[in-house]
Coordinates of C-alpha atoms in Angstrom, one line a residue:
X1 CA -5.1 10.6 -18.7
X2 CA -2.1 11.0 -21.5
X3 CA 0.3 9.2 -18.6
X4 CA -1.9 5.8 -18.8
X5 CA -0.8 5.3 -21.8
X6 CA 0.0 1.6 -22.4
X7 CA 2.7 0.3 -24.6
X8 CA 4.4 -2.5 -25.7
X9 CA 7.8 -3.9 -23.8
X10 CA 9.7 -3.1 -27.8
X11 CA 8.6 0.3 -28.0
X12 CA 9.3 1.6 -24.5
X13 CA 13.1 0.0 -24.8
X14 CA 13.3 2.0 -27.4
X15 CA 14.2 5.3 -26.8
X16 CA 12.3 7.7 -28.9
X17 CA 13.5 10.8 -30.7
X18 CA 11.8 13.2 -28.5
X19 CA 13.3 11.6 -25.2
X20 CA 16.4 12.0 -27.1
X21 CA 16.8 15.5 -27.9
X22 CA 15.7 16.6 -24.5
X23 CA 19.3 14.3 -23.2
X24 CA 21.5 16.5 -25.6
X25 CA 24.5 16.6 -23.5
X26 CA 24.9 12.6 -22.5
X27 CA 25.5 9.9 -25.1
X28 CA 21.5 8.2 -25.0
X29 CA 22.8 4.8 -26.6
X30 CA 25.2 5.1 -23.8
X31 CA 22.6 5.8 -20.8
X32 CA 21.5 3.3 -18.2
X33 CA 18.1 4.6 -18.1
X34 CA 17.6 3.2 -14.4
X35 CA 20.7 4.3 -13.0
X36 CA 20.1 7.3 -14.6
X37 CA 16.2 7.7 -14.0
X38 CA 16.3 11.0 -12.2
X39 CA 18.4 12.7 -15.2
X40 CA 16.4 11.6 -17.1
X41 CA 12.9 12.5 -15.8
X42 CA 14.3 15.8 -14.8
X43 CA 15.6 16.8 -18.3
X44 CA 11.9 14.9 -19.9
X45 CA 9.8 17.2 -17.2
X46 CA 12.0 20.4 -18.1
X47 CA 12.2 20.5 -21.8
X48 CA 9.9 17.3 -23.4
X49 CA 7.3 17.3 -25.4
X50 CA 4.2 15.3 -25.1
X51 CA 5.1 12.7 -26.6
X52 CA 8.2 12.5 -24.2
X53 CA 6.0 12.9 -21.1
X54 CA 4.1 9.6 -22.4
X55 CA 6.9 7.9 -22.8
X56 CA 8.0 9.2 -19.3
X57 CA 5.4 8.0 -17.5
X58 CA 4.6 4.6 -19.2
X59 CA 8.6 3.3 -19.3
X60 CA 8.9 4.7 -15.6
X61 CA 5.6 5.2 -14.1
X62 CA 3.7 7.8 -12.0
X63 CA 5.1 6.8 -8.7
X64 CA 8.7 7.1 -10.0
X65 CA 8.1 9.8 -12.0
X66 CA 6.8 12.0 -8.8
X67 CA 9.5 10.6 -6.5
X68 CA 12.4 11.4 -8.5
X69 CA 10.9 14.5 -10.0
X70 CA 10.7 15.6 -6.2
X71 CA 14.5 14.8 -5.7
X72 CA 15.4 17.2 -8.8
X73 CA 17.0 20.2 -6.9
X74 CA 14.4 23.5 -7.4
X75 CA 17.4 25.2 -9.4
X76 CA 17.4 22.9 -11.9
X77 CA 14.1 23.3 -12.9
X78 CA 12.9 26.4 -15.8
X79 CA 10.4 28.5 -13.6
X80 CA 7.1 27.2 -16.2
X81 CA 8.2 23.4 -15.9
X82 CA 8.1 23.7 -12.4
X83 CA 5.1 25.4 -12.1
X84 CA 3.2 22.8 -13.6
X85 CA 4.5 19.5 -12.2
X86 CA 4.2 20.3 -8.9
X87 CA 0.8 20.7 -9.8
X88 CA 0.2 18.0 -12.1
X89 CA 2.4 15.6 -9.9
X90 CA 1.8 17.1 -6.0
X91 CA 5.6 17.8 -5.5
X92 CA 7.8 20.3 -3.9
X93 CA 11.2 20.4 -5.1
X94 CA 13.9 21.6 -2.2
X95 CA 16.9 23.7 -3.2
X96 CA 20.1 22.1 -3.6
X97 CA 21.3 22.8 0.4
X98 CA 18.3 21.3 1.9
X99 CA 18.8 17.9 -0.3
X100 CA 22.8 17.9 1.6
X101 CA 21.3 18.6 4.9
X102 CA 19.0 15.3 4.3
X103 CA 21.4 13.3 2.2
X104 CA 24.2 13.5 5.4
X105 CA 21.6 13.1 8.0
X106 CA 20.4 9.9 7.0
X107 CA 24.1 8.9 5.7

């Protein structure tokens, strides 16, 4: 599949220009892209193109791809984007209140 993708440890540091224009409110020379792994999958999944999505998956990987894509409250995904990851990765995002709920029972 297009998320096996394999490539090399230079061209996955590298952010490319399709990542980049899906990030267009944060500074992307700026952005810890661990600590900031959920922004950035979220924003990728939402508004990337395929190229993006292969970049996604092979800098990140499925299983944290699906976990954080997951953990992206439903409201901040557009309805089609949605609609096909949690096909494609077996996820169903909660809305925002249920993610509190959680967050402050395991706090």
């Amino acid at each position: 599949m297009w998320y096996n993708l394999v490539m090399t440890e230079e061209k996955l540091s590298k952010m490319p220009q399709s990542v980049k224009v899906t990030l267009w409110s944060y500074d992307t020379d700026r952005l810890d892209l661990e600590k900031s792994g959920r922004t950035v999958i979220g924003q990728v999944l939402n508004y990337g193109s395929t190229e993006a999505w292969d970049w996604l998956f092979s800098y990140y990987g499925r299983d944290r791809v699906r976990e954080e894509a997951a953990r992206v409250p439903k409201g901040a995904w557009n309805k089609p984007s949605l609609a096909l990851w949690s096909l494609v990765l077996d996820i169903q995002p909660k809305e925002r209140s249920e993610w509190m709920k959680i967050s402050s029972a395991t706090s």
